[in-house]
mmCIF file of C-alpha atoms in Angstrom:
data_model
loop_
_atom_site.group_PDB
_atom_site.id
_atom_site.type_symbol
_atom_site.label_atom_id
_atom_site.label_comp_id
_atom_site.label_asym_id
_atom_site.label_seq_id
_atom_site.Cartn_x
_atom_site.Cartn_y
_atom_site.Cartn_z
ATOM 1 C CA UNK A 247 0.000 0.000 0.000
ATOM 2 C CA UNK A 248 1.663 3.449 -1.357
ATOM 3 C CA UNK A 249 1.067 5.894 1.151
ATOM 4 C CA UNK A 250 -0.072 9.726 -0.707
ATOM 5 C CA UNK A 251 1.882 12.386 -0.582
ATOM 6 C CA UNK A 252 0.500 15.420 1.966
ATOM 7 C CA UNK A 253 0.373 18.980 1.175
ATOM 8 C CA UNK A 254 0.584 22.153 3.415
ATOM 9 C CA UNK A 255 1.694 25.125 1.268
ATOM 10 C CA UNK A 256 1.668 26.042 -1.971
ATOM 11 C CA UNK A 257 2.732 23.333 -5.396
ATOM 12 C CA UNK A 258 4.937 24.426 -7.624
ATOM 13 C CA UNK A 259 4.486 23.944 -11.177
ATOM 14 C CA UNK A 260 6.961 23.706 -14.298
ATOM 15 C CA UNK A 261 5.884 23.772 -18.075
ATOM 16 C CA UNK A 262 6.909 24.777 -21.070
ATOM 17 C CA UNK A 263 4.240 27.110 -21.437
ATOM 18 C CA UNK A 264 0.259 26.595 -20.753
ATOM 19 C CA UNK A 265 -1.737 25.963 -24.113
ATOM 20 C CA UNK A 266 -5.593 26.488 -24.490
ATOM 21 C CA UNK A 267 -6.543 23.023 -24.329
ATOM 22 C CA UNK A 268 -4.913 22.719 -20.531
ATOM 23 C CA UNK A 269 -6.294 25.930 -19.445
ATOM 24 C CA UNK A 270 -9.238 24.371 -17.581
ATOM 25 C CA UNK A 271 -7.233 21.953 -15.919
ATOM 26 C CA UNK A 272 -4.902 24.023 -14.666
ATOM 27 C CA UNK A 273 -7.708 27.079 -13.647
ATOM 28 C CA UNK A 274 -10.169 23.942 -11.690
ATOM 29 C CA UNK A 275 -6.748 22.549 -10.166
ATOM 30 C CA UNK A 276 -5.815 26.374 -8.840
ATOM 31 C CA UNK A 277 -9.712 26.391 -7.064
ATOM 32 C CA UNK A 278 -8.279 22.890 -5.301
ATOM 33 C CA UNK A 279 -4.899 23.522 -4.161
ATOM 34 C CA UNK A 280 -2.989 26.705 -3.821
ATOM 35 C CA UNK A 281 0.174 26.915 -6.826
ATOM 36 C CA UNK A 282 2.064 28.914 -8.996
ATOM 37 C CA UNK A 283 3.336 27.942 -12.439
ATOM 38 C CA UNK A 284 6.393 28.855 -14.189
ATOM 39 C CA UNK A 285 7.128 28.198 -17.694
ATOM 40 C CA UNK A 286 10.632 27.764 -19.720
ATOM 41 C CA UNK A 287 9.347 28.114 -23.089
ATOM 42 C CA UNK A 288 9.195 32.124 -25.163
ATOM 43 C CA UNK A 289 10.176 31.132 -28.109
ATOM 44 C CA UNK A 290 8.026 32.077 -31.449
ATOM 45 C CA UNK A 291 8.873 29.825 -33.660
ATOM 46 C CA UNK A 292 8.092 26.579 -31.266
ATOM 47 C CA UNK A 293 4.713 28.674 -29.854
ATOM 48 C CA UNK A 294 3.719 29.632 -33.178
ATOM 49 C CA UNK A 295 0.814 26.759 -33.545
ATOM 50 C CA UNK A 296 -0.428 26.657 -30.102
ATOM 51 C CA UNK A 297 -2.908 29.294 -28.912
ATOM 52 C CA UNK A 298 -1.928 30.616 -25.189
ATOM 53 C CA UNK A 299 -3.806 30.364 -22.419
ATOM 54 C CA UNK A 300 -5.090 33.161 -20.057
ATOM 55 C CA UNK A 301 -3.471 31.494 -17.245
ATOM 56 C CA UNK A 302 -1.212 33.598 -14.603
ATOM 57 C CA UNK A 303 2.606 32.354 -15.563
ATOM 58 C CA UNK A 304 5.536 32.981 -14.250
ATOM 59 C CA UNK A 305 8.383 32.903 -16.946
ATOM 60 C CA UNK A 306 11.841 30.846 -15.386
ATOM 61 C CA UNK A 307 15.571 31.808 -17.049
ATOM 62 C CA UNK A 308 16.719 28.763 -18.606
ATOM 63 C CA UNK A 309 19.028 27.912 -21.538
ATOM 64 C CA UNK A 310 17.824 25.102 -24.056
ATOM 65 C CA UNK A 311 20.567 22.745 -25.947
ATOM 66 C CA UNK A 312 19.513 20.267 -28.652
ATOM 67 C CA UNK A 313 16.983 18.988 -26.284
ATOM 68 C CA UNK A 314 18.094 19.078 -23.173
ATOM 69 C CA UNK A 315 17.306 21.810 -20.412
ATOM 70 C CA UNK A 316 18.919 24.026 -17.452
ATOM 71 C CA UNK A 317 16.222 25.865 -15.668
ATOM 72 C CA UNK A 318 17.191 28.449 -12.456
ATOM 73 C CA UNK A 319 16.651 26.126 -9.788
ATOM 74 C CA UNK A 320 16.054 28.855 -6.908
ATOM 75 C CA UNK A 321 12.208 29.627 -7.415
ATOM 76 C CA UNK A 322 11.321 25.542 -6.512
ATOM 77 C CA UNK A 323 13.556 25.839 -3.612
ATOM 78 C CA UNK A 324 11.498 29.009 -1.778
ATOM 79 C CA UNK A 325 10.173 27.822 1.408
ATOM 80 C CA UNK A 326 6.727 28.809 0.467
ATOM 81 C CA UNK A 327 6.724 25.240 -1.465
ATOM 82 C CA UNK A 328 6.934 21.691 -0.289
ATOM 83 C CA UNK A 329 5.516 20.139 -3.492
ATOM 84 C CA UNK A 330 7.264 20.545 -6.960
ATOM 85 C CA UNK A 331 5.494 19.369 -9.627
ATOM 86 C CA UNK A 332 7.918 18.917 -12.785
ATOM 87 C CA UNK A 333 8.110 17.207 -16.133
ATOM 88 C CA UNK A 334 9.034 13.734 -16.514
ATOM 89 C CA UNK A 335 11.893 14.607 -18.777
ATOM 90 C CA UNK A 336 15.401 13.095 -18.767
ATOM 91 C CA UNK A 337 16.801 15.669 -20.864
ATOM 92 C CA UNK A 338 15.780 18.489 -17.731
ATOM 93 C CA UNK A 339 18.954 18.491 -15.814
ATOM 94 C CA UNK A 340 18.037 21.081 -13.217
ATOM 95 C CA UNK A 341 14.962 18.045 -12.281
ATOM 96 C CA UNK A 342 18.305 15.750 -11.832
ATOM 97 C CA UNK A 343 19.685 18.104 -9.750
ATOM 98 C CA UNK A 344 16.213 19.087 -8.110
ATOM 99 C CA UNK A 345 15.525 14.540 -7.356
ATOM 100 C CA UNK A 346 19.630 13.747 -6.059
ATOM 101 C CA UNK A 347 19.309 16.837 -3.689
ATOM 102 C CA UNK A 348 15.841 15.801 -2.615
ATOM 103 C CA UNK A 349 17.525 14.441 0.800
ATOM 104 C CA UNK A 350 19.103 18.180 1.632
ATOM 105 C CA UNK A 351 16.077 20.581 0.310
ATOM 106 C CA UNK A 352 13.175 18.071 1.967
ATOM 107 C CA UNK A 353 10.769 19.133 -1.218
ATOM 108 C CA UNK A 354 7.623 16.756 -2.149
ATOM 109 C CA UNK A 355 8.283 15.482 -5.729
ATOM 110 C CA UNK A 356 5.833 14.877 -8.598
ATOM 111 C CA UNK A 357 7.526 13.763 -11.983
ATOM 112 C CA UNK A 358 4.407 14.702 -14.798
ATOM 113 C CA UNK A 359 4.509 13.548 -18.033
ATOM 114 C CA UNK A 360 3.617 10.409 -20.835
ATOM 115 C CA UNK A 361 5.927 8.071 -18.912
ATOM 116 C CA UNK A 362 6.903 6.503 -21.958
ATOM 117 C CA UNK A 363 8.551 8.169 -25.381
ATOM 118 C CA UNK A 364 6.180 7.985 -28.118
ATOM 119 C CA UNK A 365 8.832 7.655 -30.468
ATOM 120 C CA UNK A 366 10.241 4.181 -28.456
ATOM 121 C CA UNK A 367 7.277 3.365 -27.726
ATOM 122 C CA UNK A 368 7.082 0.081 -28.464
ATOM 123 C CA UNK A 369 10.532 -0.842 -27.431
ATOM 124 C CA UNK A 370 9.596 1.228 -23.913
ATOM 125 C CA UNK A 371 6.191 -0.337 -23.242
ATOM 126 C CA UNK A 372 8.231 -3.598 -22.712
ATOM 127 C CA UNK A 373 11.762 -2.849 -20.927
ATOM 128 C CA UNK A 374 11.155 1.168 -19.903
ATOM 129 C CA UNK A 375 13.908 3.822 -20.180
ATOM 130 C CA UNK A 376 16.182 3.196 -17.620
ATOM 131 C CA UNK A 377 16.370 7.061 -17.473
ATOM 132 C CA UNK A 378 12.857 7.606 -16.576
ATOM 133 C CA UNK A 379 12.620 4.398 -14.070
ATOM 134 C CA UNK A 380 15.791 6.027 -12.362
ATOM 135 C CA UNK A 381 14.063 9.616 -11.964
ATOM 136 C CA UNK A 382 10.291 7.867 -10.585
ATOM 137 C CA UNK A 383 12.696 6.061 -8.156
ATOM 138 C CA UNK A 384 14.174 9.396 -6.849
ATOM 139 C CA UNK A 385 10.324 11.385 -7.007
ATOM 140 C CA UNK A 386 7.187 10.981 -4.157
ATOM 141 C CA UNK A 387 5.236 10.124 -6.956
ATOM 142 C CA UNK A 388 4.046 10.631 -10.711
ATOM 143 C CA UNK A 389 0.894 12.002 -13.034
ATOM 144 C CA UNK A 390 0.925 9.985 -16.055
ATOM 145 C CA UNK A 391 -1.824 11.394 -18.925
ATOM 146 C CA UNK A 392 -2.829 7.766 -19.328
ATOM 147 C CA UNK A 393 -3.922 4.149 -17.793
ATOM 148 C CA UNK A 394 -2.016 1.839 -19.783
ATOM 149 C CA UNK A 395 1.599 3.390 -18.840
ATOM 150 C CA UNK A 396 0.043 4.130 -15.003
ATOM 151 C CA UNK A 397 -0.141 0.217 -14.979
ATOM 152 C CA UNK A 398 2.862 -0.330 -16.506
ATOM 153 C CA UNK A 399 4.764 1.753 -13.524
ATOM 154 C CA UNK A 400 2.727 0.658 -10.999
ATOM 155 C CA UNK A 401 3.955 -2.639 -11.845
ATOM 156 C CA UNK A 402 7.716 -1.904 -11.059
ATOM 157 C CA UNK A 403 6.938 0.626 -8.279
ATOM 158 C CA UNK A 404 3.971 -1.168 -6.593
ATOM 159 C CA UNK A 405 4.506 1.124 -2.954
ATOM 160 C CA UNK A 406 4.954 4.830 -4.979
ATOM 161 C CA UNK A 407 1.547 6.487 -5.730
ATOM 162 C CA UNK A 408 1.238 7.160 -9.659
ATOM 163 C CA UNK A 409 -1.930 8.489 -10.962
ATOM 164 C CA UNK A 410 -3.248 8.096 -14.289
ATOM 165 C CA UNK A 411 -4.699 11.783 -14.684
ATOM 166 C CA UNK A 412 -6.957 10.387 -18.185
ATOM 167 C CA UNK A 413 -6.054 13.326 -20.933
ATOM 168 C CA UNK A 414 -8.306 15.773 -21.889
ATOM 169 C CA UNK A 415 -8.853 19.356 -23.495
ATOM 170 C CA UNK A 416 -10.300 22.252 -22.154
ATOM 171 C CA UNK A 417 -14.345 22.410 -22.650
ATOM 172 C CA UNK A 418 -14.855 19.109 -23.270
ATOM 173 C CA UNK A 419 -18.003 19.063 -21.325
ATOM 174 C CA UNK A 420 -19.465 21.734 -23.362
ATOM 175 C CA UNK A 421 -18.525 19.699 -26.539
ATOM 176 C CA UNK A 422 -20.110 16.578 -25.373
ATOM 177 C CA UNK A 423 -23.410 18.115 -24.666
ATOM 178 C CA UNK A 424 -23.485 19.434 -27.590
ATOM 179 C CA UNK A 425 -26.225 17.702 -30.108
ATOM 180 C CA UNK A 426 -25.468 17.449 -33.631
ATOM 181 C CA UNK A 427 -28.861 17.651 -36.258
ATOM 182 C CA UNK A 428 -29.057 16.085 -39.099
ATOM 183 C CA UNK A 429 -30.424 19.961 -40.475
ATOM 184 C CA UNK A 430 -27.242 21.506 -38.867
ATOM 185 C CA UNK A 431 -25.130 19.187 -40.831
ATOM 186 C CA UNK A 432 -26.709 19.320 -44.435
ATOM 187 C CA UNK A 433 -27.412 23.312 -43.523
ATOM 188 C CA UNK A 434 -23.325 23.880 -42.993
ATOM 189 C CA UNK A 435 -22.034 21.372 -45.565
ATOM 190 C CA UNK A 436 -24.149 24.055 -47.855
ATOM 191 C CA UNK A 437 -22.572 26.747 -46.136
ATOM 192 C CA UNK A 438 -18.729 25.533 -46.896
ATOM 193 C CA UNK A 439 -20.141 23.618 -50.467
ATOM 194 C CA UNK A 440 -19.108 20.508 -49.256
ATOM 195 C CA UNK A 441 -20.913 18.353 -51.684
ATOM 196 C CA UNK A 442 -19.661 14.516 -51.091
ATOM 197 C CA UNK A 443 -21.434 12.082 -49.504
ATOM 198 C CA UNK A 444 -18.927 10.931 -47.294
ATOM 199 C CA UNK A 445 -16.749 13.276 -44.896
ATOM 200 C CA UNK A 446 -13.331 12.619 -43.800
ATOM 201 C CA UNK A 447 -11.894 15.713 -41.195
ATOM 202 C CA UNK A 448 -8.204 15.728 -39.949
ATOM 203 C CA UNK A 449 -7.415 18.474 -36.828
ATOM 204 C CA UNK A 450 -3.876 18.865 -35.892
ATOM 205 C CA UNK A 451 -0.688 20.876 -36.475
ATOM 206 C CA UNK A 452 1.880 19.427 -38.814
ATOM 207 C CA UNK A 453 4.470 19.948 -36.506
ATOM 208 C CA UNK A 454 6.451 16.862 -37.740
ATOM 209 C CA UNK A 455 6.701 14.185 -39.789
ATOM 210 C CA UNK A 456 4.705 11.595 -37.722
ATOM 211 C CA UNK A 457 1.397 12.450 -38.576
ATOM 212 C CA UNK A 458 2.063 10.235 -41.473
ATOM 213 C CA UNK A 459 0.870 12.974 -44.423
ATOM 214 C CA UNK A 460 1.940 10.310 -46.861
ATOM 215 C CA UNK A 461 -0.838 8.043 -46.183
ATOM 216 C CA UNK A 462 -3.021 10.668 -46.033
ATOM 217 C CA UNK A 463 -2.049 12.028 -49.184
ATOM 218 C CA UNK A 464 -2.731 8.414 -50.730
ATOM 219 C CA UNK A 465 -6.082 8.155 -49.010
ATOM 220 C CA UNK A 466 -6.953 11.203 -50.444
ATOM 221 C CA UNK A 467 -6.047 10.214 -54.024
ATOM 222 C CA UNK A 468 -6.920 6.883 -53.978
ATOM 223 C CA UNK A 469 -10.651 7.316 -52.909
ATOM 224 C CA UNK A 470 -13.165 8.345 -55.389
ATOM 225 C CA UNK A 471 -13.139 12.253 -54.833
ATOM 226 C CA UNK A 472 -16.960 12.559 -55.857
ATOM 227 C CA UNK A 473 -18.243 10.319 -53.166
ATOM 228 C CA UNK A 474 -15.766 11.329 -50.352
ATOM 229 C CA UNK A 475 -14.500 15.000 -49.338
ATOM 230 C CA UNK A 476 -11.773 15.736 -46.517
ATOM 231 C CA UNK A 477 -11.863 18.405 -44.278
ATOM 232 C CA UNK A 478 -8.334 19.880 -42.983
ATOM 233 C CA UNK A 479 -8.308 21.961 -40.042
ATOM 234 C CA UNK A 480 -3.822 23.031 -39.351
ATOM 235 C CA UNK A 481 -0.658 24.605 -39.924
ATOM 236 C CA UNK A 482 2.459 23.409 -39.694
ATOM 237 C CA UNK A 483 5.852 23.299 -41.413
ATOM 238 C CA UNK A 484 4.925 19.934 -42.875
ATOM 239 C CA UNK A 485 1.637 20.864 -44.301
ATOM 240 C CA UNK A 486 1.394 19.795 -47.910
ATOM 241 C CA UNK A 487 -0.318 21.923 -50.549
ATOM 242 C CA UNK A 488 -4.270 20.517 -50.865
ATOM 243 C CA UNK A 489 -4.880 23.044 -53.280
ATOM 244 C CA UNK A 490 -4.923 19.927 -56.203
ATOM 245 C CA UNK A 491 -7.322 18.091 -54.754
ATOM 246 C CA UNK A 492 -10.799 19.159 -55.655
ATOM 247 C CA UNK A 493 -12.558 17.415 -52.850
ATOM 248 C CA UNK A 494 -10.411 19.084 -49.995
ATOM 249 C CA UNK A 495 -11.634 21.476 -48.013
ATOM 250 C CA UNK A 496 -8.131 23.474 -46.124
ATOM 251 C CA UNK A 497 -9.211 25.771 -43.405
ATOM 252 C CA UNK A 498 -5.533 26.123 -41.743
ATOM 253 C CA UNK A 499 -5.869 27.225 -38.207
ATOM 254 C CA UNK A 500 -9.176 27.130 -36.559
ATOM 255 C CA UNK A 501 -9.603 28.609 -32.856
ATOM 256 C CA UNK A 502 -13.263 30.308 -33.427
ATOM 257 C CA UNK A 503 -15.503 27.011 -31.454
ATOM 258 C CA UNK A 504 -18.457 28.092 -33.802
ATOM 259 C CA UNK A 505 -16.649 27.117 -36.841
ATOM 260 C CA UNK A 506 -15.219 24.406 -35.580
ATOM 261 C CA UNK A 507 -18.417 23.173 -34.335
ATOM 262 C CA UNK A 508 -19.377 23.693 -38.286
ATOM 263 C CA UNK A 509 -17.027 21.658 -39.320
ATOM 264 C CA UNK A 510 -17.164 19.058 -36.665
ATOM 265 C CA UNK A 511 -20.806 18.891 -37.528
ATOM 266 C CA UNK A 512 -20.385 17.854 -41.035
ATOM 267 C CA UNK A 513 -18.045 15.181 -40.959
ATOM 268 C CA UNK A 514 -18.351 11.614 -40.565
ATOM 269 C CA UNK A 515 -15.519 10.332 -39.265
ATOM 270 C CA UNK A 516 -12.098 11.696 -37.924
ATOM 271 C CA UNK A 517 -9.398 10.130 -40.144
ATOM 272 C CA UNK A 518 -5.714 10.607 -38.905
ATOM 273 C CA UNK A 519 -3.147 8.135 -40.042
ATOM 274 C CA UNK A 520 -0.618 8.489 -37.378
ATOM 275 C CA UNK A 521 0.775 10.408 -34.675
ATOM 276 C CA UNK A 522 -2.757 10.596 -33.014
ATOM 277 C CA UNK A 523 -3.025 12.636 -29.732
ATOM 278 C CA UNK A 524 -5.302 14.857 -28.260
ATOM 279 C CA UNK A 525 -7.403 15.813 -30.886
ATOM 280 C CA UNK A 526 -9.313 12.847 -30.999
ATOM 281 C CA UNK A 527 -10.554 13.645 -27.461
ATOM 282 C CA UNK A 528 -12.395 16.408 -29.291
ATOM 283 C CA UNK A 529 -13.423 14.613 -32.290
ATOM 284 C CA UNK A 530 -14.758 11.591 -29.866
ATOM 285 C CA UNK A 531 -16.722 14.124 -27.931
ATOM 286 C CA UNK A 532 -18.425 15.275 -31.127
ATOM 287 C CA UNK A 533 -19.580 11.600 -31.768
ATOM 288 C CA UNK A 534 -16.802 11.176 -34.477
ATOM 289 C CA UNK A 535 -15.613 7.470 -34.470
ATOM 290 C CA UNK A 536 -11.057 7.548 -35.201
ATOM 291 C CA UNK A 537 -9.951 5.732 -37.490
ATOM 292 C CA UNK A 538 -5.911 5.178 -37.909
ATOM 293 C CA UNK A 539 -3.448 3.024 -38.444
ATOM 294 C CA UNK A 540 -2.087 0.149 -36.119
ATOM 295 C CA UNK A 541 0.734 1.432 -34.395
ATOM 296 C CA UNK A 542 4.105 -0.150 -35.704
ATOM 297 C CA UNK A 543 7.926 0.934 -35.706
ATOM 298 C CA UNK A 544 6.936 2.814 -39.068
ATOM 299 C CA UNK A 545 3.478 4.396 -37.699
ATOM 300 C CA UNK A 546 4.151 6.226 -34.368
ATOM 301 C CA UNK A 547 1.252 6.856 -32.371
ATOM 302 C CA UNK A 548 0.578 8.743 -29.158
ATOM 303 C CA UNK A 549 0.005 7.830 -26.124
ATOM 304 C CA UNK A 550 -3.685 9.040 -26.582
ATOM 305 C CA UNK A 551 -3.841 6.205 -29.178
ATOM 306 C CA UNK A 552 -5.289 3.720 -26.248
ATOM 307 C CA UNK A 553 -8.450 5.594 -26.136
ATOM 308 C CA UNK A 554 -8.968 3.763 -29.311
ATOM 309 C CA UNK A 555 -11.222 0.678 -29.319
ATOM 310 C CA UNK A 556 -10.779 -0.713 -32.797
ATOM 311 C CA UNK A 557 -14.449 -2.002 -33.775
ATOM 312 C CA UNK A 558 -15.912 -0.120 -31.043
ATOM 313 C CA UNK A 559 -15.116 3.553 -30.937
ATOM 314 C CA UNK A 560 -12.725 3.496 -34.114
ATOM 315 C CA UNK A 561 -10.921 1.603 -36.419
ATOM 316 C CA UNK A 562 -7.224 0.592 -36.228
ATOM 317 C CA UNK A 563 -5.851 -0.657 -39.816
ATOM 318 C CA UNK A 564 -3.023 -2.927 -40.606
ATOM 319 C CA UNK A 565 -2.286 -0.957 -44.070
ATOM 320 C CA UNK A 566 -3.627 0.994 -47.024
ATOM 321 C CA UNK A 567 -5.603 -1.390 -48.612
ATOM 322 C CA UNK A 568 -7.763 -2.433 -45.519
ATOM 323 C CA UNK A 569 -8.354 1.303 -45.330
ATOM 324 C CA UNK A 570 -9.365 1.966 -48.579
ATOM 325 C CA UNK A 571 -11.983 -1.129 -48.104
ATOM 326 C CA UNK A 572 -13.422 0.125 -45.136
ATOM 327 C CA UNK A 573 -14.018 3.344 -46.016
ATOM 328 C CA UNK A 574 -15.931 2.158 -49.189
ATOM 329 C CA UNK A 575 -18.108 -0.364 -47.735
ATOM 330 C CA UNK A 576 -18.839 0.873 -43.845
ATOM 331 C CA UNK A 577 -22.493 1.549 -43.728
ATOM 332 C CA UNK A 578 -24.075 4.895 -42.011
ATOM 333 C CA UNK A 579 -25.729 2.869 -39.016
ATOM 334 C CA UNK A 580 -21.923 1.128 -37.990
ATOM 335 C CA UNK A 581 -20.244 4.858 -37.949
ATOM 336 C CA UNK A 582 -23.491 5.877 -35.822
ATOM 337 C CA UNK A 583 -22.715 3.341 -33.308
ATOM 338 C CA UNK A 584 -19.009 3.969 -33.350
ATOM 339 C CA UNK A 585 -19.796 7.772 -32.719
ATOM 340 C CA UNK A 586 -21.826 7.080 -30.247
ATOM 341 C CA UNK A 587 -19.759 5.026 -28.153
ATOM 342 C CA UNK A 588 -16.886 7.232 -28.097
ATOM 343 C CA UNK A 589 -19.231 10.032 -27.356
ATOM 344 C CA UNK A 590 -19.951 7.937 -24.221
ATOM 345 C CA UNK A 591 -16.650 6.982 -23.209
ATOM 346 C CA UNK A 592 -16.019 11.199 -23.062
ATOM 347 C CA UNK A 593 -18.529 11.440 -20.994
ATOM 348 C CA UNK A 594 -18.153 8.882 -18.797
ATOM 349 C CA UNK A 595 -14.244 9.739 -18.135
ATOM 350 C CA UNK A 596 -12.804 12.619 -20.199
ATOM 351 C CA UNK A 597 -14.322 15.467 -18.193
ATOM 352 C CA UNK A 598 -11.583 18.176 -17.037
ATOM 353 C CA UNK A 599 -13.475 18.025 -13.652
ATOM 354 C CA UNK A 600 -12.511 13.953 -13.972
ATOM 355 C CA UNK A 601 -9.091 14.547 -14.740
ATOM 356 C CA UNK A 602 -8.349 17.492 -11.756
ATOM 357 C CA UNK A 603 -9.927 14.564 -9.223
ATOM 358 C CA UNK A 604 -7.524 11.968 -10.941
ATOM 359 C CA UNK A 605 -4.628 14.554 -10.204
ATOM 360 C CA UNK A 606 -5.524 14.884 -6.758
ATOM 361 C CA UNK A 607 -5.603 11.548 -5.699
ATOM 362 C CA UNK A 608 -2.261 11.639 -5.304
ATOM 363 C CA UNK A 609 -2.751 14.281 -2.272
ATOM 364 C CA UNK A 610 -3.688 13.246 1.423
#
């Protein structure tokens, strides 16, 4: 039996910076426990996707180095703290220094973070990093985003409490509630002259190569363009010119929640090859069944990617031909059913609300 870690001042927090889909947590968290957050990250060209939240921050000199990270130490060491809460990052050498002096400054440590690299992931999910398991051995305790790698850790550190916190994005619970009619749907594909039968929608930055915009691309060309449109909704510095494919619809960036409720509202089904995260929280919440690809050493996938149910709230595809077949033949009344049951599964344990109560199980 783990035994929780107490509180009696303030937590203190370190991020790279706070984006809008973690403002809730952070803002219901800050009603729960008294903390202050500083952040590392200012620069424009890594911020330039993400929307900012309206969080209070407190910005943290640091100097950044092909990955790896000095932060000034002397803010997590004011005696208004006893809990630090910091990421679960090898490459953050102030945390080393923060865990191996944990015996002289007597701080409460929480290590938050995936637990696992996405990248290694399927190397890590059976022998994990040595790194990480050395860090989790020198912490109180850990917030992992998801079950699967909670359960993994638990496992090799059966008496240290680790919390699977259950990702989510900020207004979910508005999202969920919201009802989709069939009018709204035929009204706003009229709107945006979306004319195909069949509607594909992709939401997320191209931010790297993972999202696997080859197999899109050949989805895209491969299916018969009169019977199936795809909408795109992000930037990125991988984004590929749609402009030659008449049944694309490219809206870039989209922040305004009418439109994307618009556009949410006339697809059928959220369609991201690989490197699926987050976003699918949102497209699950708007009754969208995911379908992807299985993840392999070629197709990386994020941790997020457990959420998926492959029959049941999605569809997980060994390659390009079973994807192409699917898409063609799934009937109406099996997407329905699919939507619906992710829909459910948001409900049931994707709230922000949820997520806070996950985090502070960890707490006396």
């Amino acid at each position: 039996m783990f035994i929780k870690i107490s509180v009696e001042n303030k937590i203190i927090f370190l991020q790279p910076f706070i984006p809008h889909y973690r403002e809730e947590f952070f803002q219901l968290l800050g009603e729960k426990v008294d903390r202050d957050i500083y952040v590392y990250e200012s620069s424009p060209t890594k911020l330039k996707y993400f929307q900012q939240s309206n969080i209070n921050v407190k910005n943290i000199g640091n100097i950044q180095w092909k990955g790896f990270l000095i932060y000034n130490p002397i803010p997590f060491l004011s005696g208004k703290y006893d809990t630090i809460v910091l990421m679960w990052h090898f490459g953050h050498i102030t945390t080393w220094l923060l865990l191996l002096t944990k015996f002289i400054h007597r701080k409460k440590m929480i290590l938050f973070g995936q637990g696992i690299s996405v990248k290694r992931y399927l190397k890590e999910e059976i022998k994990p990093d040595w790194k990480l398991k050395y860090q989790l051995k020198l912490a109180d305790g850990a917030w992992v985003y998801m079950e699967k790698e909670q359960k993994q850790w638990a496992r090799i550190f059966p008496r240290k409490p680790i919390e699977a916190l259950n990702n989510t994005i900020s207004n979910i619970s508005e999202i969920v509630q919201t009802e989709i009619a069939a009018t709204d749907k035929n009204k706003n594909k009229k709107k945006y002259g979306i004319t195909q039968r069949r509607i594909l929608l992709f939401c997320a930055r191209f931010e790297n190569p993972y999202r696997r915009v080859d197999l899109l691309i050949e989805t895209i060309k491969r299916l018969p363009s009169d019977e199936f449109g795809v909408i795109i909704i992000g930037a990125g510095v991988f984004k590929p010119d749609f402009g030659e494919y008449p049944n694309v619809y490219d809206f870039g960036t989209v922040y305004d929640n009418q439109i994307k409720y618009e556009l949410f509202s006339i697809a059928d089904i959220y369609f991201q090859p690989g490197w699926v995260g987050l976003s699918i929280v949102e497209a699950m919440a708007y009754s969208l069944p995911v379908f992807t690809f299985k993840r392999t050493d070629e197709i990386k996938q994020c941790v997020e990617y457990s959420y998926i149910s492959d029959k049941e709230n999605g569809m997980l595809f060994n390659n390009m031909e079973e994807c192409l077949q699917v898409l063609q033949n799934i009937t109406d009344d099996e997407i329905n059913a699919m939507g619906n049951n992710a829909r459910q599964m948001v409900k049931e344990k994707l709230s922000v609300s949820s997520m806070v109560n996950n985090a502070l199980n960890i707490f006396v």
